[in-house]
C-alpha cells in the first residue's frame, strides 16, 4: 500500500475512509489475485502467499458480514489453475481443507452460510465430503444469514456449458421444452441459482480482466480494479471499492429521467 505523508515528516498508511454510508452492495464478488507475486516480492515461496491470502479472505468475509453485505463470492481456484505446480496446488487444497474444518465448527455459531460454485468432481473425496457437510449446515441456517460462495475448480464458460448440458438432459427426459427458455429459467441451471447477480466485482493485483469469472452473472456488474495485491487487501481498500460503486450511475441499458 502506498505511504502517506502525515504532515509531520513521517509516513503512514493513507487515511482510511469511514465505514461505508449509503447503499452497500448486497452481493460483492472478488477475484483474489496476487498471492504468488506478494510472496515472490518478499523472497518467500508462493505457498506463503496463498496462506496470507487465506487470512485476508477470512478477514474480508467477516467485514462484509458486519457492514451488511449479504453475499460474498470469491474466485479461489479456477479450472485453469491445475496447470500450476503440484506443490502449489497441494498447498491451496490443504488451506481449503483447514478452512472447511473450521467452517464446520463455526458456521452455526457465526450464522455464516457457505456454498461452492464449480465442478467438484476432480476435487479429492475428502474435500468433497467436507463441502457436502457445509452444504448441510447451510440448509439449517436462515436464508437471511450472510453467505460466502467459494468458486472452486470454477470457470465461467464451464459453468455455462454444464448448465446447457443439464438443460439438454432435462429436455431429453421430457422434463423441459427446449423452446420454453428465458434468461431467468436458464439462471436456474447455473451454480449461482437462487443468488442475485453481484452488483460489484473487485479485482486486486493490477490486472484488468474477468479471467473467466462469473461471465453470465457479471453482465451488469460494476467493476473495480486496484493494484493492491490480495494479501495486502484490507477493510480500507474494500471501503474505497464500495465508495467507488456508490458513485456509479447504474442504468441497466436505460436512461434515467
PDB file of C-alpha atoms in Angstrom:
ATOM      1  CA  UNK A   1       0.000   0.000   0.000  1.00  0.00           C
ATOM      2  CA  UNK A   2       1.256   3.482  -0.845  1.00  0.00           C
ATOM      3  CA  UNK A   3       2.599   5.557   2.019  1.00  0.00           C
ATOM      4  CA  UNK A   4       1.051   8.877   3.020  1.00  0.00           C
ATOM      5  CA  UNK A   5       2.853  11.889   4.411  1.00  0.00           C
ATOM      6  CA  UNK A   6       1.081  12.879   7.613  1.00  0.00           C
ATOM      7  CA  UNK A   7       2.486  16.403   7.580  1.00  0.00           C
ATOM      8  CA  UNK A   8       4.988  15.772  10.368  1.00  0.00           C
ATOM      9  CA  UNK A   9       7.748  14.442   8.152  1.00  0.00           C
ATOM     10  CA  UNK A  10       6.688  10.859   8.771  1.00  0.00           C
ATOM     11  CA  UNK A  11       4.885   8.437   6.508  1.00  0.00           C
ATOM     12  CA  UNK A  12       1.987   6.221   7.347  1.00  0.00           C
ATOM     13  CA  UNK A  13      -0.881   4.440   5.658  1.00  0.00           C
ATOM     14  CA  UNK A  14      -3.336   6.758   3.871  1.00  0.00           C
ATOM     15  CA  UNK A  15      -6.325   7.799   5.964  1.00  0.00           C
ATOM     16  CA  UNK A  16      -8.977   5.120   5.943  1.00  0.00           C
ATOM     17  CA  UNK A  17     -12.422   6.086   4.661  1.00  0.00           C
ATOM     18  CA  UNK A  18     -15.182   5.998   7.223  1.00  0.00           C
ATOM     19  CA  UNK A  19     -17.367   2.910   7.412  1.00  0.00           C
ATOM     20  CA  UNK A  20     -19.472   2.843   4.221  1.00  0.00           C
ATOM     21  CA  UNK A  21     -22.541   5.062   4.292  1.00  0.00           C
ATOM     22  CA  UNK A  22     -25.411   4.759   1.865  1.00  0.00           C
ATOM     23  CA  UNK A  23     -26.093   1.753  -0.286  1.00  0.00           C
ATOM     24  CA  UNK A  24     -23.797  -1.211   0.365  1.00  0.00           C
ATOM     25  CA  UNK A  25     -23.835  -3.812  -2.419  1.00  0.00           C
ATOM     26  CA  UNK A  26     -25.892  -6.825  -1.479  1.00  0.00           C
ATOM     27  CA  UNK A  27     -23.521  -9.096  -3.395  1.00  0.00           C
ATOM     28  CA  UNK A  28     -19.783  -8.455  -3.816  1.00  0.00           C
ATOM     29  CA  UNK A  29     -17.541 -10.772  -5.839  1.00  0.00           C
ATOM     30  CA  UNK A  30     -13.740 -10.753  -5.624  1.00  0.00           C
ATOM     31  CA  UNK A  31     -11.044 -12.232  -7.854  1.00  0.00           C
ATOM     32  CA  UNK A  32      -8.395 -12.975  -5.239  1.00  0.00           C
ATOM     33  CA  UNK A  33      -5.320 -12.204  -7.342  1.00  0.00           C
ATOM     34  CA  UNK A  34      -1.701 -11.547  -6.429  1.00  0.00           C
ATOM     35  CA  UNK A  35      -0.845 -14.167  -3.798  1.00  0.00           C
ATOM     36  CA  UNK A  36       2.137 -15.545  -5.715  1.00  0.00           C
ATOM     37  CA  UNK A  37       3.561 -12.114  -6.604  1.00  0.00           C
ATOM     38  CA  UNK A  38       3.149 -10.980  -2.996  1.00  0.00           C
ATOM     39  CA  UNK A  39       5.290 -13.903  -1.826  1.00  0.00           C
ATOM     40  CA  UNK A  40       7.874 -13.578  -4.596  1.00  0.00           C
ATOM     41  CA  UNK A  41       8.465  -9.897  -3.791  1.00  0.00           C
ATOM     42  CA  UNK A  42       9.283 -10.950  -0.233  1.00  0.00           C
ATOM     43  CA  UNK A  43      11.566 -13.798  -1.219  1.00  0.00           C
ATOM     44  CA  UNK A  44       9.036 -16.341   0.030  1.00  0.00           C
ATOM     45  CA  UNK A  45       7.622 -19.448  -1.638  1.00  0.00           C
ATOM     46  CA  UNK A  46       4.337 -18.930  -3.497  1.00  0.00           C
ATOM     47  CA  UNK A  47       2.629 -21.139  -0.914  1.00  0.00           C
ATOM     48  CA  UNK A  48       3.279 -18.443   1.705  1.00  0.00           C
ATOM     49  CA  UNK A  49       1.301 -16.031  -0.451  1.00  0.00           C
ATOM     50  CA  UNK A  50      -1.680 -18.371  -0.558  1.00  0.00           C
ATOM     51  CA  UNK A  51      -1.564 -18.726   3.221  1.00  0.00           C
ATOM     52  CA  UNK A  52      -1.570 -14.939   3.622  1.00  0.00           C
ATOM     53  CA  UNK A  53      -4.365 -14.673   1.059  1.00  0.00           C
ATOM     54  CA  UNK A  54      -6.483 -17.157   3.008  1.00  0.00           C
ATOM     55  CA  UNK A  55      -6.196 -14.974   6.104  1.00  0.00           C
ATOM     56  CA  UNK A  56      -7.230 -11.947   4.044  1.00  0.00           C
ATOM     57  CA  UNK A  57     -10.317 -13.808   2.853  1.00  0.00           C
ATOM     58  CA  UNK A  58     -11.259 -14.647   6.428  1.00  0.00           C
ATOM     59  CA  UNK A  59     -10.893 -11.009   7.499  1.00  0.00           C
ATOM     60  CA  UNK A  60     -12.712  -9.518   4.496  1.00  0.00           C
ATOM     61  CA  UNK A  61     -15.583 -12.009   4.787  1.00  0.00           C
ATOM     62  CA  UNK A  62     -16.081 -11.015   8.423  1.00  0.00           C
ATOM     63  CA  UNK A  63     -16.021  -7.333   7.499  1.00  0.00           C
ATOM     64  CA  UNK A  64     -18.546  -7.841   4.681  1.00  0.00           C
ATOM     65  CA  UNK A  65     -20.862  -9.595   7.103  1.00  0.00           C
ATOM     66  CA  UNK A  66     -20.503  -6.787   9.649  1.00  0.00           C
ATOM     67  CA  UNK A  67     -21.309  -3.962   7.199  1.00  0.00           C
ATOM     68  CA  UNK A  68     -24.414  -5.635   5.808  1.00  0.00           C
ATOM     69  CA  UNK A  69     -23.233  -7.347   2.612  1.00  0.00           C
ATOM     70  CA  UNK A  70     -25.479 -10.380   2.075  1.00  0.00           C
ATOM     71  CA  UNK A  71     -23.331 -12.400  -0.351  1.00  0.00           C
ATOM     72  CA  UNK A  72     -19.569 -12.564  -0.918  1.00  0.00           C
ATOM     73  CA  UNK A  73     -18.334 -14.681  -3.836  1.00  0.00           C
ATOM     74  CA  UNK A  74     -14.594 -15.320  -4.209  1.00  0.00           C
ATOM     75  CA  UNK A  75     -12.558 -16.870  -7.003  1.00  0.00           C
ATOM     76  CA  UNK A  76     -10.442 -19.382  -5.109  1.00  0.00           C
ATOM     77  CA  UNK A  77      -9.314 -21.889  -7.759  1.00  0.00           C
ATOM     78  CA  UNK A  78     -10.086 -21.798 -11.474  1.00  0.00           C
ATOM     79  CA  UNK A  79     -10.383 -24.625 -13.987  1.00  0.00           C
ATOM     80  CA  UNK A  80      -7.057 -23.356 -15.391  1.00  0.00           C
ATOM     81  CA  UNK A  81      -5.201 -23.373 -12.055  1.00  0.00           C
ATOM     82  CA  UNK A  82      -4.475 -27.114 -12.352  1.00  0.00           C
ATOM     83  CA  UNK A  83      -1.635 -26.037 -14.683  1.00  0.00           C
ATOM     84  CA  UNK A  84       0.319 -24.813 -11.655  1.00  0.00           C
ATOM     85  CA  UNK A  85       2.919 -26.967  -9.894  1.00  0.00           C
ATOM     86  CA  UNK A  86       1.751 -29.946  -7.855  1.00  0.00           C
ATOM     87  CA  UNK A  87       3.246 -28.349  -4.745  1.00  0.00           C
ATOM     88  CA  UNK A  88       1.275 -25.129  -5.203  1.00  0.00           C
ATOM     89  CA  UNK A  89      -1.999 -26.944  -5.948  1.00  0.00           C
ATOM     90  CA  UNK A  90      -1.489 -29.194  -2.929  1.00  0.00           C
ATOM     91  CA  UNK A  91      -0.865 -26.161  -0.708  1.00  0.00           C
ATOM     92  CA  UNK A  92      -4.076 -24.471  -1.920  1.00  0.00           C
ATOM     93  CA  UNK A  93      -6.093 -27.622  -1.275  1.00  0.00           C
ATOM     94  CA  UNK A  94      -4.551 -28.017   2.195  1.00  0.00           C
ATOM     95  CA  UNK A  95      -5.550 -24.451   3.056  1.00  0.00           C
ATOM     96  CA  UNK A  96      -9.058 -25.147   1.799  1.00  0.00           C
ATOM     97  CA  UNK A  97      -9.275 -28.270   3.957  1.00  0.00           C
ATOM     98  CA  UNK A  98      -8.235 -26.299   7.044  1.00  0.00           C
ATOM     99  CA  UNK A  99     -10.792 -23.596   6.269  1.00  0.00           C
ATOM    100  CA  UNK A 100     -13.582 -26.139   5.768  1.00  0.00           C
ATOM    101  CA  UNK A 101     -12.774 -27.917   9.023  1.00  0.00           C
ATOM    102  CA  UNK A 102     -13.006 -24.569  10.831  1.00  0.00           C
ATOM    103  CA  UNK A 103     -16.214 -23.690   8.977  1.00  0.00           C
ATOM    104  CA  UNK A 104     -17.912 -26.909  10.060  1.00  0.00           C
ATOM    105  CA  UNK A 105     -17.225 -25.923  13.675  1.00  0.00           C
ATOM    106  CA  UNK A 106     -18.174 -22.249  13.445  1.00  0.00           C
ATOM    107  CA  UNK A 107     -20.838 -21.751  10.733  1.00  0.00           C
ATOM    108  CA  UNK A 108     -23.834 -22.203  13.032  1.00  0.00           C
ATOM    109  CA  UNK A 109     -22.298 -20.127  15.808  1.00  0.00           C
ATOM    110  CA  UNK A 110     -21.405 -17.242  13.484  1.00  0.00           C
ATOM    111  CA  UNK A 111     -24.501 -17.545  11.248  1.00  0.00           C
ATOM    112  CA  UNK A 112     -22.422 -17.871   8.077  1.00  0.00           C
ATOM    113  CA  UNK A 113     -23.727 -19.894   5.150  1.00  0.00           C
ATOM    114  CA  UNK A 114     -21.196 -21.469   2.769  1.00  0.00           C
ATOM    115  CA  UNK A 115     -21.750 -22.597  -0.806  1.00  0.00           C
ATOM    116  CA  UNK A 116     -19.453 -23.793  -3.617  1.00  0.00           C
ATOM    117  CA  UNK A 117     -19.534 -22.901  -7.307  1.00  0.00           C
ATOM    118  CA  UNK A 118     -17.709 -25.090  -9.820  1.00  0.00           C
ATOM    119  CA  UNK A 119     -17.257 -28.660 -10.976  1.00  0.00           C
ATOM    120  CA  UNK A 120     -16.355 -30.542  -7.811  1.00  0.00           C
ATOM    121  CA  UNK A 121     -15.743 -33.932  -9.481  1.00  0.00           C
ATOM    122  CA  UNK A 122     -11.916 -33.556  -9.780  1.00  0.00           C
ATOM    123  CA  UNK A 123     -11.641 -32.426  -6.149  1.00  0.00           C
ATOM    124  CA  UNK A 124     -10.483 -35.035  -3.624  1.00  0.00           C
ATOM    125  CA  UNK A 125     -13.218 -37.165  -1.977  1.00  0.00           C
ATOM    126  CA  UNK A 126     -12.223 -35.791   1.440  1.00  0.00           C
ATOM    127  CA  UNK A 127     -12.763 -32.186   0.375  1.00  0.00           C
ATOM    128  CA  UNK A 128     -15.995 -33.041  -1.446  1.00  0.00           C
ATOM    129  CA  UNK A 129     -17.295 -34.666   1.735  1.00  0.00           C
ATOM    130  CA  UNK A 130     -16.423 -31.560   3.772  1.00  0.00           C
ATOM    131  CA  UNK A 131     -18.134 -29.364   1.167  1.00  0.00           C
ATOM    132  CA  UNK A 132     -21.283 -31.506   1.416  1.00  0.00           C
ATOM    133  CA  UNK A 133     -21.169 -31.152   5.177  1.00  0.00           C
ATOM    134  CA  UNK A 134     -21.037 -27.363   4.921  1.00  0.00           C
ATOM    135  CA  UNK A 135     -23.970 -27.522   2.472  1.00  0.00           C
ATOM    136  CA  UNK A 136     -25.990 -29.462   5.041  1.00  0.00           C
ATOM    137  CA  UNK A 137     -25.201 -26.915   7.743  1.00  0.00           C
ATOM    138  CA  UNK A 138     -26.124 -24.090   5.363  1.00  0.00           C
ATOM    139  CA  UNK A 139     -29.547 -25.657   4.798  1.00  0.00           C
ATOM    140  CA  UNK A 140     -30.232 -25.404   8.542  1.00  0.00           C
ATOM    141  CA  UNK A 141     -29.319 -21.726   8.707  1.00  0.00           C
ATOM    142  CA  UNK A 142     -31.619 -18.810   7.954  1.00  0.00           C
ATOM    143  CA  UNK A 143     -31.649 -17.570   4.365  1.00  0.00           C
ATOM    144  CA  UNK A 144     -31.215 -14.093   5.859  1.00  0.00           C
ATOM    145  CA  UNK A 145     -27.761 -15.014   7.172  1.00  0.00           C
ATOM    146  CA  UNK A 146     -24.576 -13.876   5.409  1.00  0.00           C
ATOM    147  CA  UNK A 147     -23.407 -16.292   2.703  1.00  0.00           C
ATOM    148  CA  UNK A 148     -19.906 -16.854   1.326  1.00  0.00           C
ATOM    149  CA  UNK A 149     -19.654 -18.522  -2.076  1.00  0.00           C
ATOM    150  CA  UNK A 150     -16.310 -20.131  -2.931  1.00  0.00           C
ATOM    151  CA  UNK A 151     -15.540 -20.749  -6.608  1.00  0.00           C
ATOM    152  CA  UNK A 152     -13.504 -23.970  -6.686  1.00  0.00           C
ATOM    153  CA  UNK A 153     -12.438 -25.623  -9.953  1.00  0.00           C
ATOM    154  CA  UNK A 154     -14.610 -22.936 -11.471  1.00  0.00           C
ATOM    155  CA  UNK A 155     -14.692 -21.334 -14.902  1.00  0.00           C
ATOM    156  CA  UNK A 156     -17.455 -19.131 -16.255  1.00  0.00           C
ATOM    157  CA  UNK A 157     -17.546 -20.880 -19.638  1.00  0.00           C
ATOM    158  CA  UNK A 158     -17.519 -24.289 -17.974  1.00  0.00           C
ATOM    159  CA  UNK A 159     -20.415 -23.238 -15.741  1.00  0.00           C
ATOM    160  CA  UNK A 160     -22.471 -22.207 -18.785  1.00  0.00           C
ATOM    161  CA  UNK A 161     -21.605 -25.451 -20.593  1.00  0.00           C
ATOM    162  CA  UNK A 162     -22.649 -27.540 -17.585  1.00  0.00           C
ATOM    163  CA  UNK A 163     -25.921 -25.602 -17.431  1.00  0.00           C
ATOM    164  CA  UNK A 164     -26.571 -26.285 -21.129  1.00  0.00           C
ATOM    165  CA  UNK A 165     -25.798 -29.981 -20.697  1.00  0.00           C
ATOM    166  CA  UNK A 166     -28.206 -30.247 -17.765  1.00  0.00           C
ATOM    167  CA  UNK A 167     -30.930 -28.399 -19.651  1.00  0.00           C
ATOM    168  CA  UNK A 168     -30.436 -30.651 -22.692  1.00  0.00           C
ATOM    169  CA  UNK A 169     -30.708 -33.714 -20.457  1.00  0.00           C
ATOM    170  CA  UNK A 170     -33.943 -32.399 -18.936  1.00  0.00           C
ATOM    171  CA  UNK A 171     -35.303 -31.799 -22.437  1.00  0.00           C
ATOM    172  CA  UNK A 172     -34.366 -35.347 -23.483  1.00  0.00           C
ATOM    173  CA  UNK A 173     -36.243 -36.687 -20.448  1.00  0.00           C
ATOM    174  CA  UNK A 174     -39.299 -34.623 -21.343  1.00  0.00           C
ATOM    175  CA  UNK A 175     -38.977 -32.510 -18.199  1.00  0.00           C
ATOM    176  CA  UNK A 176     -38.404 -29.290 -20.155  1.00  0.00           C
ATOM    177  CA  UNK A 177     -39.467 -27.873 -23.504  1.00  0.00           C
ATOM    178  CA  UNK A 178     -36.382 -26.713 -25.460  1.00  0.00           C
ATOM    179  CA  UNK A 179     -38.311 -23.665 -26.698  1.00  0.00           C
ATOM    180  CA  UNK A 180     -39.526 -22.721 -23.236  1.00  0.00           C
ATOM    181  CA  UNK A 181     -36.407 -20.959 -22.043  1.00  0.00           C
ATOM    182  CA  UNK A 182     -35.637 -17.395 -20.985  1.00  0.00           C
ATOM    183  CA  UNK A 183     -32.803 -15.801 -19.013  1.00  0.00           C
ATOM    184  CA  UNK A 184     -34.472 -16.404 -15.656  1.00  0.00           C
ATOM    185  CA  UNK A 185     -35.072 -20.060 -16.448  1.00  0.00           C
ATOM    186  CA  UNK A 186     -31.505 -20.516 -17.688  1.00  0.00           C
ATOM    187  CA  UNK A 187     -30.135 -18.976 -14.499  1.00  0.00           C
ATOM    188  CA  UNK A 188     -31.744 -21.844 -12.576  1.00  0.00           C
ATOM    189  CA  UNK A 189     -29.184 -24.210 -14.131  1.00  0.00           C
ATOM    190  CA  UNK A 190     -26.165 -22.158 -13.056  1.00  0.00           C
ATOM    191  CA  UNK A 191     -24.093 -22.711  -9.902  1.00  0.00           C
ATOM    192  CA  UNK A 192     -25.458 -19.400  -8.605  1.00  0.00           C
ATOM    193  CA  UNK A 193     -29.129 -20.336  -8.857  1.00  0.00           C
ATOM    194  CA  UNK A 194     -31.203 -18.529  -6.275  1.00  0.00           C
ATOM    195  CA  UNK A 195     -28.451 -15.959  -5.653  1.00  0.00           C
ATOM    196  CA  UNK A 196     -28.693 -12.421  -7.080  1.00  0.00           C
ATOM    197  CA  UNK A 197     -26.015 -11.334  -9.528  1.00  0.00           C
ATOM    198  CA  UNK A 198     -23.106  -9.382  -7.998  1.00  0.00           C
ATOM    199  CA  UNK A 199     -23.505  -5.622  -8.054  1.00  0.00           C
ATOM    200  CA  UNK A 200     -19.759  -5.137  -7.589  1.00  0.00           C
ATOM    201  CA  UNK A 201     -16.815  -7.229  -8.800  1.00  0.00           C
ATOM    202  CA  UNK A 202     -13.402  -6.362  -7.356  1.00  0.00           C
ATOM    203  CA  UNK A 203     -10.069  -7.477  -8.778  1.00  0.00           C
ATOM    204  CA  UNK A 204      -6.916  -6.752  -6.752  1.00  0.00           C
ATOM    205  CA  UNK A 205      -3.463  -7.380  -8.205  1.00  0.00           C
ATOM    206  CA  UNK A 206      -3.324  -4.876 -11.052  1.00  0.00           C
ATOM    207  CA  UNK A 207      -4.876  -6.947 -13.841  1.00  0.00           C
ATOM    208  CA  UNK A 208      -7.988  -5.566 -15.546  1.00  0.00           C
ATOM    209  CA  UNK A 209      -9.961  -8.527 -16.837  1.00  0.00           C
ATOM    210  CA  UNK A 210     -12.521 -11.026 -15.564  1.00  0.00           C
ATOM    211  CA  UNK A 211     -10.430 -14.138 -16.318  1.00  0.00           C
ATOM    212  CA  UNK A 212     -13.452 -16.393 -16.907  1.00  0.00           C
ATOM    213  CA  UNK A 213     -15.165 -15.342 -13.668  1.00  0.00           C
ATOM    214  CA  UNK A 214     -18.971 -15.182 -13.419  1.00  0.00           C
ATOM    215  CA  UNK A 215     -19.391 -14.475 -17.134  1.00  0.00           C
ATOM    216  CA  UNK A 216     -23.179 -14.790 -17.116  1.00  0.00           C
ATOM    217  CA  UNK A 217     -23.731 -13.112 -13.758  1.00  0.00           C
ATOM    218  CA  UNK A 218     -21.436 -10.132 -14.425  1.00  0.00           C
ATOM    219  CA  UNK A 219     -23.481  -8.704 -17.326  1.00  0.00           C
ATOM    220  CA  UNK A 220     -24.367  -5.554 -15.355  1.00  0.00           C
ATOM    221  CA  UNK A 221     -21.872  -5.706 -12.501  1.00  0.00           C
ATOM    222  CA  UNK A 222     -19.777  -2.670 -11.667  1.00  0.00           C
ATOM    223  CA  UNK A 223     -16.053  -3.426 -11.924  1.00  0.00           C
ATOM    224  CA  UNK A 224     -13.344  -2.119  -9.587  1.00  0.00           C
ATOM    225  CA  UNK A 225      -9.634  -2.742 -10.151  1.00  0.00           C
ATOM    226  CA  UNK A 226      -6.776  -1.992  -7.755  1.00  0.00           C
ATOM    227  CA  UNK A 227      -3.008  -2.578  -7.868  1.00  0.00           C
ATOM    228  CA  UNK A 228      -3.087  -3.792  -4.251  1.00  0.00           C
ATOM    229  CA  UNK A 229      -2.164  -7.483  -4.115  1.00  0.00           C
ATOM    230  CA  UNK A 230      -4.753  -9.684  -2.452  1.00  0.00           C
ATOM    231  CA  UNK A 231      -2.772 -10.452   0.757  1.00  0.00           C
ATOM    232  CA  UNK A 232      -2.472  -6.672   1.299  1.00  0.00           C
ATOM    233  CA  UNK A 233      -6.152  -6.013   0.543  1.00  0.00           C
ATOM    234  CA  UNK A 234      -7.827  -4.728   3.714  1.00  0.00           C
ATOM    235  CA  UNK A 235     -11.032  -3.201   5.018  1.00  0.00           C
ATOM    236  CA  UNK A 236      -9.947   0.272   3.910  1.00  0.00           C
ATOM    237  CA  UNK A 237      -9.447  -0.971   0.347  1.00  0.00           C
ATOM    238  CA  UNK A 238     -12.894  -2.538   0.397  1.00  0.00           C
ATOM    239  CA  UNK A 239     -14.341   0.735   1.674  1.00  0.00           C
ATOM    240  CA  UNK A 240     -12.754   2.522  -1.293  1.00  0.00           C
ATOM    241  CA  UNK A 241     -14.243  -0.011  -3.714  1.00  0.00           C
ATOM    242  CA  UNK A 242     -17.691   0.451  -2.186  1.00  0.00           C
ATOM    243  CA  UNK A 243     -17.318   4.251  -2.280  1.00  0.00           C
ATOM    244  CA  UNK A 244     -16.491   3.983  -5.994  1.00  0.00           C
ATOM    245  CA  UNK A 245     -19.520   1.764  -6.546  1.00  0.00           C
ATOM    246  CA  UNK A 246     -21.776   4.264  -4.784  1.00  0.00           C
ATOM    247  CA  UNK A 247     -20.768   6.949  -7.307  1.00  0.00           C
ATOM    248  CA  UNK A 248     -21.681   4.822 -10.333  1.00  0.00           C
ATOM    249  CA  UNK A 249     -24.766   5.615 -12.402  1.00  0.00           C
ATOM    250  CA  UNK A 250     -26.387   2.197 -12.862  1.00  0.00           C
ATOM    251  CA  UNK A 251     -28.916   2.464 -15.715  1.00  0.00           C
ATOM    252  CA  UNK A 252     -29.005  -1.172 -16.925  1.00  0.00           C
ATOM    253  CA  UNK A 253     -29.230  -0.025 -20.544  1.00  0.00           C
ATOM    254  CA  UNK A 254     -31.928   2.572 -19.874  1.00  0.00           C
ATOM    255  CA  UNK A 255     -31.951   6.309 -19.359  1.00  0.00           C
ATOM    256  CA  UNK A 256     -32.653   7.947 -16.027  1.00  0.00           C
ATOM    257  CA  UNK A 257     -35.419  10.533 -16.132  1.00  0.00           C
TER     258      UNK A 257
END
